[in-house]
Amino acid sequence: MFGIVITSPRGNLTLQQSLDLANIYLEFAGKARDPDIALTLCHDTEVSLLHAKKAAKHTEDQTVRLGIATGYIRLGRILAIRGLLSESQAIYKKAEKLGVKVQDFGGPTQSVDAKSIAPSVKSTVALIDDASSVKTQSTSLQRKSNKINDIATIPDYIFTENMHPPTIMMKLPEPDERLVNTPQLAWCLSLLKESREIGDILEPVTRDWLQVVENDEDEHERLEMLAKDVVRKFKEEVIKDGKAVAEVVCLAPVIEKELFKDLLATFYDGVDNSGLMNIPQLQGVAQLIQGADAGYLDADDLVKVLGLLSKRLRETHQQSPHHMYELTLAASYVLDAMADTKVEGLDRETLHEPLKSYLDALKENTEPCLVYQAAYACQALLCVPDNETLWQATIRRTGKVVQGVSGLVSAVKGLDLNGFLGGLKDIQQGFAGASEVVKVVATAFDGVTSLTGSGKEFLDGVKEGFSFKRKRAWYSALRGADILIRDGEFASFKELVCETPCRMDPAFQWGVCQRLGEIAGNSSWDVRTRRGAAAFLGEIYRNDEDWGCQASIKEWILIILMQLSSTAGSVQVQQYDFQFILDALHTTVIETLLQELQSNTDFQEKAASQASQGKDTKAYPLKLALPSLASPSLLDRVQNKPDVEGTLRQLRKQRLKERGDVVYIQPQAKAGLQASDDQRFPLMEKVHEFLESDQKVFLLLGDSGAGKSTFNLQLECNLWNKYKKSTGRIPLHINLPSIDKPEQDMIAKQLRKSEFTEPEIRELKTHRKFILICDGYDESQQTHNLYMSNRLNQPGEWNAQMLVSCRSEYLGVDYRDRFQPGDRNQRADLGQFQEAVITPFTHSQVQDYITQYVSAHQVLWEAKDYEQALDLIPSLRELVRNPFLMTLSLEVLPRMVDPGEHLSSARVTRVTLYDQFIEHWLERGKKRLGEKDLSPQSKAAFESLVDEGFTRNGIDFLKKLAVAIYKEQDGQPIVSYSRFKDEESWKTAFFSREDEKQLLREACPLTRSGNQHRFIHRSLLEYGLALAIFDPHDWKEIPLSTAVTGRRGSTSSAYSFRVRGSDNEMIAPIEQGPDINSPLAWCYFVNDPSILEFLCERVRQQPVFKRQLYDYIELSKTDTKWRTAAANAITILVRTGIQFNGADLRGIRIPGADLSYGVFEGAQLQGADLRQVKLRSAWMRQADLSRAQMGSVQFGELPFLKEEHKVFTCAYSPDGKSLSLGLENGDIKVYSTSSWEQIRTLSGHGDYVRSIAHSHQGDLIVSGSDDNTVRIWSMEAGTCIYTLSGHNSAVYGVASSPRGDTVASASGDMTVRIWNVGAGDCRLVLIGHTKPVWSVVYSPKGDRIASGSSDQTVRIWDVETEVCLRILSGHSGTVFGITYSPRENRIASASGDSTVRTWNMETGDCCHVLTGHGDEVNTVAYSLQGDFIASGSDDKTVRVWDVETGACRQVLAGHSSRVWRVMFSPRGDHIACCSEDNTVRLWDVGSEGTRPFASRHSSYVLSVKYSPRGDQIASCSADRSIRLMDAETGISLHILKGHTRWVRSIAYSPSGDLIASGSDDRTVRLWDVETGACRQTLTGHNNYVLVVAYSPQGNQIASGDENGILKLWDMTTGSSQHTLTGPTNEVTSIVYSPDGSRIASTTQDSKTVRLWNATTGECLHILSSHAQGVKSIAYSPLGGLLASVSDDCTMRIWDVETGECRQISIGHTKSVLIAVYSPQGNQVASGSEDGSVRIWDVETGESLHTLTGHTGGVPNVVYSSRGDQIVSGSRDKTARLWDVASGQCRAVIPSMDMDIEIIAWSTTSDDNCFAIGYQDGSVHMWQVIEDGDECHVRLRWRPVNGELVLNDTVIQDVHGLSQVNRQLLEQRGAAGDPFGLGEASKKVASMVSVISTLKQSSEEEERNDS
């Protein structure tokens, strides 16, 4: 019970509820043994008290303030007990602020008493607001005073006030609406029956309903007829069980009298005619009489019923006590009713005496409940006189007594307590003084002393007075108590019980305890009342002084508490409402009370406890609640309702059983795809908020394996646990792939699968509400809007809210159209739709999952082992943030690596996890099958599979099944197999009953539901297909003795795909040949990102697969059958990041491929089939597309419009048919959007046209200009209608009102003017801005105007009153642009502070600050549906933002100057933006978002370094950042930001896991290569840090600054070990010796080199013989020598041990800039200002070669990793590749027309690549290609910015190119004639054709020769 997590929002609680909740927290904080739980509960107490304090802020009620103060003091005590004294003192102060002194409560607690940690139940049930602890003394005094007056005392906190009785409010039905249940019908009829008396106190809604129904005779008659039909249906029932009885009885008070009598007769006959006792009908008689309306019970009817009961009592005398009890109870109710209706004259002989005799006989029974009920019936019988004359005389002679009796029970309006108590005393005194009838009525029973003195127990006491000759006051007292309880007058009830003279009577106490138990167990009463009743029982049990010491009463109290505690149950649900929590904790209070009472050591109480524990509590019935109604109920059957509840119950049971116990972590989510992961929220809470709202669709997105399906199942489980029969919304989980055509009637299809009948389905459709949980939208390959296609919530259709889940990678930008309710063109209101994206696990969630997993499974590793693996294995922690990959990882990690052993070198990726998981799963399946008792045939099949290799057989089965599913079902994951139907189909190969097939199915990760089979997770199907495409196990290694030939049999050319090796024999993986049956060859995966991701990882891991993909592309050149494989192959390679610079792609056939963001600089694509290829943001500079087929190619943008002047503004017409431009020369040009031809020019302005707006009717154009005027133009005539003058400065913004009757203008004169369109005059001038106003816009309704100004504010104006309604402040720059959202609830503003802000119009609050632009933002626009914002900036880009999350979705690059204006087309499919570069660009909004690509720095590259493994490159820049790039593809892995100034130097740690950086911000930072996080910032330098270096051991970093200071840093502690000082010039070089023991350094202009001891910081040598400053130093690989070069034109070799100069090499004629050792250490290469590179022999100092060719200084020289080549970089902006052996220049690297800043050669010996960093911030990767004796240097990759680049692309004779795309290509600088050949171009084409023919002939000859 204490596992409940309270999730109710406290802000919704009332003052009293907050106090109750605080009290509950306090109770359990005191009892909690776990200190963490106790402190958490204390925190929650403080929060609840704070809410109560706020709610009571304005109240003067001192009781409330006292209650809150009491809560604070109790909280302080608990904290003190826990040892938190300072915290407790702070809490006490809060109490004192409320006017309460801690000393009043006994002072603060200072010491810990172990026993005090578990408080008594007395404190547990104390209510905070009663402040009972303050009143202890007064209570004691009151008790003493009460003893004098013989009044019992009950603590003040019990039953403090009278209250209204609980009322069950029902939903009132509309006319002709079918009723939910019979209580609802009873509620309606009761309102109609009592409308005159209660009409004034009803809620307005109820009064309105009453008025409607009372005026609608048909509806009134329908309700009454339904009641009659229910009674009729009950009478027809053969078996009238308790549920049917309960249903019909609730109608008794509201049906007509005749119908009531008919129903009573039915019950009468049922009891009379049943052979065996019919307990339900007997109870029905009792309840019917008890609930009968006044006047319905006639005396004859009651007498007849009593006679029947008397008869059955006599017949049942020897039957079970339970039957006798029920009969006696029923008789009591009848006698009560007879007393109330003053029935007299019972026949003494036939009825009175027999009943008396029976009841008299029961006094000998051993069951106390039965004896009590018999005693009660006796007393009731005494109030119903027989026909004895003496009795009548007695009544007449004691009139005062009669007066006392006659007013005991009020049937309707309640009880006068004072009069009632007086009446009881009259009875007591009257009977005591009636001595003349002493033989008839005995001496009064003195309720105070009769039993106390004698010490007799309950049964004896009852039997002593158990006679018809004594009338007891306790019966009357209990009848009065019933009235008070019924009316909620609990304070009066307490007074009655305490003051009645019969309170010591055991029968009275028994009855009081029974009533208190029934109050405590009745959830209709509030929890305070119920707990008060339980506390009342405890007081009676404990306080012998006031209540006597009756062991049987104590035993009865314990039995009541036992029964109450056992009725709670334990419902396992995940979330609770507030009432449920109170109920649950109330039960716990009762359990605590019971334990306390049972633990009492008093002898008599201990005996009572032992006696009670042996009792059957069911034999002591409490009337806690009526039975639940049947399903279907009588009313359901009357309304022809099928029994849906029974079927729903089965469905619920099945679904909960299927869910079972699983490891489940509550997922977190964010608001949208582009939202930051930092903006998380609990997903379950968000979904429950959605379910409580009026929204209709919740879209749940997430990556593959993110946990969408798991969450959906958990949500379904939660909802089923909370499901309320008959009225609750039905959770329906729909696995969309399992439904045939879910776009049509999917709910009915799912219900049929769950075996609902058609009548049940119709019933559910008509009368019930659903919560649809639609899982796997992407797996079902849907494109329909399921909400709309299923017509949900339409008249006559299903009533439902829908949650639908989909993998985010399957959605485009406009995905919301597939999910939002409403017509696509009418979805501006997003209020019906919500979305969330599941975020990856956080670190804490990962830890929680591991803990749960280890606890729930028997695994080899402990939690700490998994944590160690996550810390040490690169990239693993990031992988396991995906829940499914987490599960795979935990499964397979123990078999992949050994904890602690080489974990850091393990390379775990997504695909390797799946590889290991599948093998592990199959091996586990093999073991399970081996242990299973198989049939002989199955065993033989199993052994055969094992002999062949079970795991490999299983993998082959999995691959083939995945292939078949994609081939036969187009990827639909669920396979339905019927043995007879599918016997001849492809399914038989996998799902037949053959032994091997069954064994493999059982071993594979498949699941089955009925006849439906599927993989346990969709990603396993995709993995299986990816594995079928490339399985590393299917490749063999064979020896090669000859060179690998290229395509067409030749050796590699410079532009072929394969890199050739030597002719020596080698081992190389060789494929078995391209397979035409491979899925690559028959299925497009271009739009299947999950499969593509698996394959991309294979490419990165398996070079042989990359070569295979190249082969598919190559094969497509000659055979069309390979075109699908080629399209898939090149898509995979491009997505992997491989660039095709200069590649020979001539004739390739790749229709439908996705080459977006691909790099094809200089690629040869002549004759290629590129139909329907996606080329968004592709880099194709200098590519040759001659003769290519380019039909339906998608570039993601349209041709731009080029003007002769700057374009300051643009605007679409409302119908989208035209686009108007405002130009620098004052003209307005209008273009047709269908042809993009100019259709009109509007001239008249004398200066820049700054702003344009179309009227909403489209017939007018409004323009504002720097000529200070506004003009209104006729679109049709093309003429100016008005020139509006009045502004005295430039008009920067104009807007047209939605009605078209006014226009607004914003000006540099700081005003906004509103003009009448009809008259052309100024209507209003809005004054308030203090600087120029740049923008103005109307609200969609037209009643408000927003304006933005250089005063950095946005102002909202009322159009009619001129009043400024709101000022929005927050920008720190000019507000240049503003726009209203379509729903008018938000405004977006663009500012010179480089941000866009969105504002909430209701509150004026800023919703989001959108950052990302690098310069001023000039313009902003909302999309048609209001879900996106576009902004344009001086940084030359347009950004598209998600409104909900504030995240940037796209960056649109292409303009060469600032962007002035941006806007969405009316259809929302394009963005138009105009720029100072004289163009208007048009972007396709519907294209997919940006993918990762190689990007560049925004300023100089200052250093480039390869990682030790060679798989990564790091670069640093003047842009203050460090970029980590994939060495193979150039894709940016991380951008490390933190430095605030230039980053001068970087160095990898020897292990490659860290990078050190030095910056002008005077710090050294350490970065985590895997995560990109800054691990540490080292401070201590006082000037720019220019150089950093890692020691070879990685335990130390050296850094040098501008003042010549060197610091040595300890990497263990991060502290500075030594500060080394020398010359005060800036440090230019720091080099560690190979063994790390020494450091060499040099400074600017210094003529010396200093050698330092790396451990002690001691200066070992100062190497000084250079005549001028030393420029560069280098350690030899063996560490014994050091080379230095200088401005003195020499190079010197030094002995580091002695400090002596060994060699002086002279040859350069100018300063020597750099020196580098060869890897072997036998050479040094130097580069000089004289433009040469020299290679020196270290031993002799002689110059081996002088490398000439550069025309500028050479500051960059680097050896290849093998030492056989050198690359030099010169100030002539070129780089050259040299052969070391010959000194010859092998290649000149093409000039980028930029300064070369740095060069780095790959650190791996087999990688012939080097990187060059350029002045523009880019890093280019070059690859050396050996082609026989020739050598070529090819650009391997280069950075791109996501822009479509087509400069110098050849498009000669291209086929199928649309006119629009042709124009786009030509605009972007493409060359050639796509459609025809002019004379000149024919010659070019002819030459190209001849060359091509010759080349093909040559290649054919080579093939023949080979």
XYZ file of N, CA and C in Angstrom, residues 1767-1857:
273
model
N 54.533 15.584 -48.325
C 53.625 16.620 -48.828
C 54.102 17.952 -48.277
N 54.167 18.932 -49.149
C 54.571 20.273 -48.727
C 53.467 21.259 -49.065
N 53.289 22.240 -48.199
C 52.299 23.280 -48.424
C 52.958 24.635 -48.435
N 52.607 25.426 -49.443
C 53.330 26.672 -49.672
C 52.408 27.877 -49.585
N 53.040 29.050 -49.420
C 52.283 30.287 -49.420
C 51.826 30.653 -50.822
N 52.224 29.859 -51.811
C 51.674 30.072 -53.155
C 50.317 29.404 -53.322
N 49.749 28.906 -52.189
C 48.406 28.315 -52.098
C 48.322 26.937 -52.754
N 49.502 26.314 -52.995
C 49.507 24.972 -53.562
C 50.166 24.011 -52.589
N 49.867 22.740 -52.811
C 50.534 21.664 -52.086
C 51.086 20.706 -53.117
N 52.240 20.090 -52.786
C 52.875 19.164 -53.718
C 53.219 17.863 -53.011
N 53.098 16.773 -53.807
C 53.437 15.438 -53.321
C 54.764 15.048 -53.944
N 55.727 14.659 -53.083
C 57.085 14.355 -53.531
C 57.442 12.907 -53.220
N 58.230 12.317 -54.113
C 58.789 10.993 -53.860
C 60.099 11.186 -53.112
N 60.252 10.579 -51.942
C 61.424 10.796 -51.110
C 62.665 10.200 -51.747
N 62.510 9.041 -52.326
C 63.679 8.356 -52.877
C 64.289 9.126 -54.041
N 63.458 9.645 -54.938
C 63.959 10.304 -56.140
C 63.972 11.816 -56.035
N 63.184 12.345 -55.108
C 63.078 13.790 -54.995
C 62.192 14.404 -56.064
N 61.472 13.580 -56.806
C 60.621 14.071 -57.874
C 59.242 14.465 -57.340
N 58.664 15.457 -57.991
C 57.289 15.848 -57.659
C 56.337 14.870 -58.337
N 55.549 14.177 -57.557
C 54.637 13.181 -58.096
C 53.295 13.795 -58.498
N 52.890 14.814 -57.795
C 51.589 15.417 -58.108
C 51.510 16.795 -57.460
N 50.756 17.649 -58.129
C 50.434 18.958 -57.567
C 48.970 18.917 -57.143
N 48.756 19.138 -55.866
C 47.374 19.097 -55.357
C 46.652 20.320 -55.895
N 45.458 20.121 -56.469
C 44.740 21.251 -57.072
C 44.585 22.410 -56.097
N 44.794 23.604 -56.596
C 44.724 24.786 -55.756
C 43.274 25.078 -55.381
N 43.055 25.409 -54.117
C 41.737 25.828 -53.642
C 41.632 27.347 -53.608
N 42.699 28.017 -54.137
C 42.758 29.474 -54.143
C 42.624 30.026 -52.729
N 43.220 29.315 -51.773
C 43.191 29.736 -50.370
C 44.533 29.403 -49.743
N 44.920 30.194 -48.743
C 46.154 29.904 -48.027
C 46.046 28.577 -47.309
N 47.156 27.812 -47.373
C 47.230 26.547 -46.653
C 47.782 26.832 -45.263
N 47.029 26.443 -44.245
C 47.420 26.731 -42.877
C 48.170 25.571 -42.225
N 47.774 24.358 -42.524
C 48.343 23.210 -41.821
C 48.125 21.951 -42.645
N 49.038 20.982 -42.524
C 48.901 19.688 -43.205
C 49.163 18.583 -42.186
N 48.371 17.497 -42.280
C 48.580 16.336 -41.401
C 48.403 15.077 -42.218
N 49.356 14.133 -42.069
C 49.265 12.837 -42.772
C 48.660 11.813 -41.815
N 47.907 10.886 -42.398
C 47.254 9.852 -41.598
C 48.267 9.097 -40.762
N 47.845 8.729 -39.553
C 48.748 8.030 -38.627
C 48.801 6.525 -38.875
N 47.955 6.002 -39.776
C 47.980 4.566 -40.040
C 48.842 4.303 -41.255
N 49.587 3.230 -41.178
C 50.582 2.953 -42.222
C 49.955 2.544 -43.544
N 48.717 2.055 -43.506
C 48.086 1.574 -44.735
C 47.147 2.606 -45.339
N 47.131 3.825 -44.813
C 46.201 4.838 -45.304
C 47.001 5.919 -46.014
N 46.839 6.002 -47.320
C 47.583 6.946 -48.138
C 46.833 8.263 -48.242
N 46.466 8.850 -47.091
C 45.657 10.058 -47.096
C 46.313 11.136 -46.242
N 46.062 12.382 -46.594
C 46.515 13.501 -45.775
C 45.452 14.589 -45.794
N 45.446 15.372 -44.733
C 44.455 16.435 -44.581
C 45.146 17.782 -44.655
N 44.465 18.724 -45.274
C 44.979 20.099 -45.377
C 43.936 21.037 -44.789
N 44.367 21.901 -43.891
C 43.493 22.925 -43.325
C 43.731 24.245 -44.022
N 42.647 24.902 -44.408
C 42.754 26.119 -45.216
C 42.326 27.354 -44.433
N 42.645 28.490 -45.040
C 42.358 29.773 -44.415
C 40.860 30.014 -44.236
N 40.031 29.438 -45.096
C 38.581 29.693 -45.008
C 37.892 28.851 -43.934
N 38.666 28.087 -43.195
C 38.089 27.272 -42.138
C 37.791 25.850 -42.540
N 38.108 25.482 -43.754
C 37.793 24.136 -44.239
C 38.980 23.205 -44.085
N 38.678 21.918 -43.961
C 39.679 20.859 -43.978
C 39.322 19.932 -45.127
N 40.285 19.687 -46.016
C 40.068 18.789 -47.152
C 40.919 17.547 -46.966
N 40.330 16.415 -47.300
C 41.058 15.160 -47.220
C 41.426 14.731 -48.639
N 42.725 14.441 -48.839
C 43.230 14.030 -50.160
C 43.749 12.614 -50.067
N 43.593 11.884 -51.147
C 44.020 10.484 -51.178
C 44.980 10.276 -52.338
N 46.072 9.595 -52.043
C 47.067 9.290 -53.071
C 46.667 7.989 -53.756
N 46.492 8.051 -55.068
C 46.083 6.885 -55.848
C 47.246 6.457 -56.726
N 47.696 5.236 -56.525
C 48.757 4.681 -57.354
C 48.136 3.990 -58.552
N 48.533 4.398 -59.736
C 48.014 3.797 -60.967
C 49.194 3.388 -61.824
N 49.746 2.220 -61.505
C 50.949 1.793 -62.184
C 52.099 2.724 -61.803
N 52.740 3.271 -62.817
C 53.829 4.208 -62.557
C 53.311 5.613 -62.298
N 52.052 5.805 -62.568
C 51.478 7.131 -62.363
C 50.897 7.256 -60.962
N 50.817 8.492 -60.554
C 50.261 8.783 -59.247
C 49.273 9.928 -59.383
N 48.141 9.784 -58.770
C 47.132 10.841 -58.791
C 46.745 11.152 -57.355
N 46.468 12.380 -57.097
C 45.954 12.803 -55.803
C 44.505 13.228 -56.004
N 43.625 12.502 -55.373
C 42.189 12.736 -55.537
C 41.599 13.304 -54.256
N 40.697 14.239 -54.416
C 39.982 14.776 -53.253
C 39.073 13.691 -52.703
N 39.330 13.270 -51.484
C 38.530 12.221 -50.862
C 37.260 12.809 -50.236
N 37.431 13.868 -49.519
C 36.248 14.599 -49.050
C 36.597 16.045 -48.785
N 35.574 16.842 -48.791
C 35.709 18.263 -48.522
C 34.481 18.703 -47.738
N 34.554 19.771 -47.009
C 33.373 20.233 -46.257
C 32.360 20.885 -47.182
N 31.118 20.748 -46.815
C 30.033 21.404 -47.547
C 29.129 22.085 -46.525
N 28.267 22.978 -46.994
C 27.410 23.714 -46.060
C 25.934 23.415 -46.260
N 25.625 22.320 -46.956
C 24.223 21.983 -47.165
C 23.593 22.746 -48.307
N 24.401 23.398 -49.117
C 23.895 24.184 -50.236
C 23.977 23.365 -51.520
N 23.002 23.540 -52.381
C 23.052 22.909 -53.702
C 24.074 23.654 -54.554
N 25.151 22.946 -54.930
C 26.248 23.571 -55.682
C 26.353 22.900 -57.046
N 26.193 23.692 -58.094
C 26.215 23.161 -59.460
C 27.123 23.984 -60.377
N 28.066 24.709 -59.796
C 28.958 25.531 -60.601
C 29.753 24.663 -61.580
N 29.746 25.083 -62.831
C 30.511 24.402 -63.893
C 30.102 22.947 -64.087
N 28.907 22.602 -63.656
C 28.396 21.257 -63.932
C 27.975 21.195 -65.402
N 28.410 20.141 -66.081
C 28.117 19.993 -67.506
C 26.785 19.278 -67.675
N 25.844 19.900 -68.360
C 24.524 19.288 -68.584
C 24.222 19.174 -70.078
N 25.259 19.015 -70.849
C 25.079 18.902 -72.292
C 24.252 17.653 -72.633
N 23.205 17.853 -73.414
C 22.365 16.755 -73.920
C 21.699 15.936 -72.812
N 21.452 16.547 -71.674
C 20.735 15.853 -70.604
C 19.291 15.614 -71.051
N 18.755 14.427 -70.733
C 17.409 14.056 -71.160
C 16.430 14.135 -69.989
N 15.186 14.527 -70.312
C 14.103 14.464 -69.343
C 14.090 15.577 -68.316
N 15.000 16.519 -68.441
C 15.069 17.589 -67.459
C 13.893 18.534 -67.663
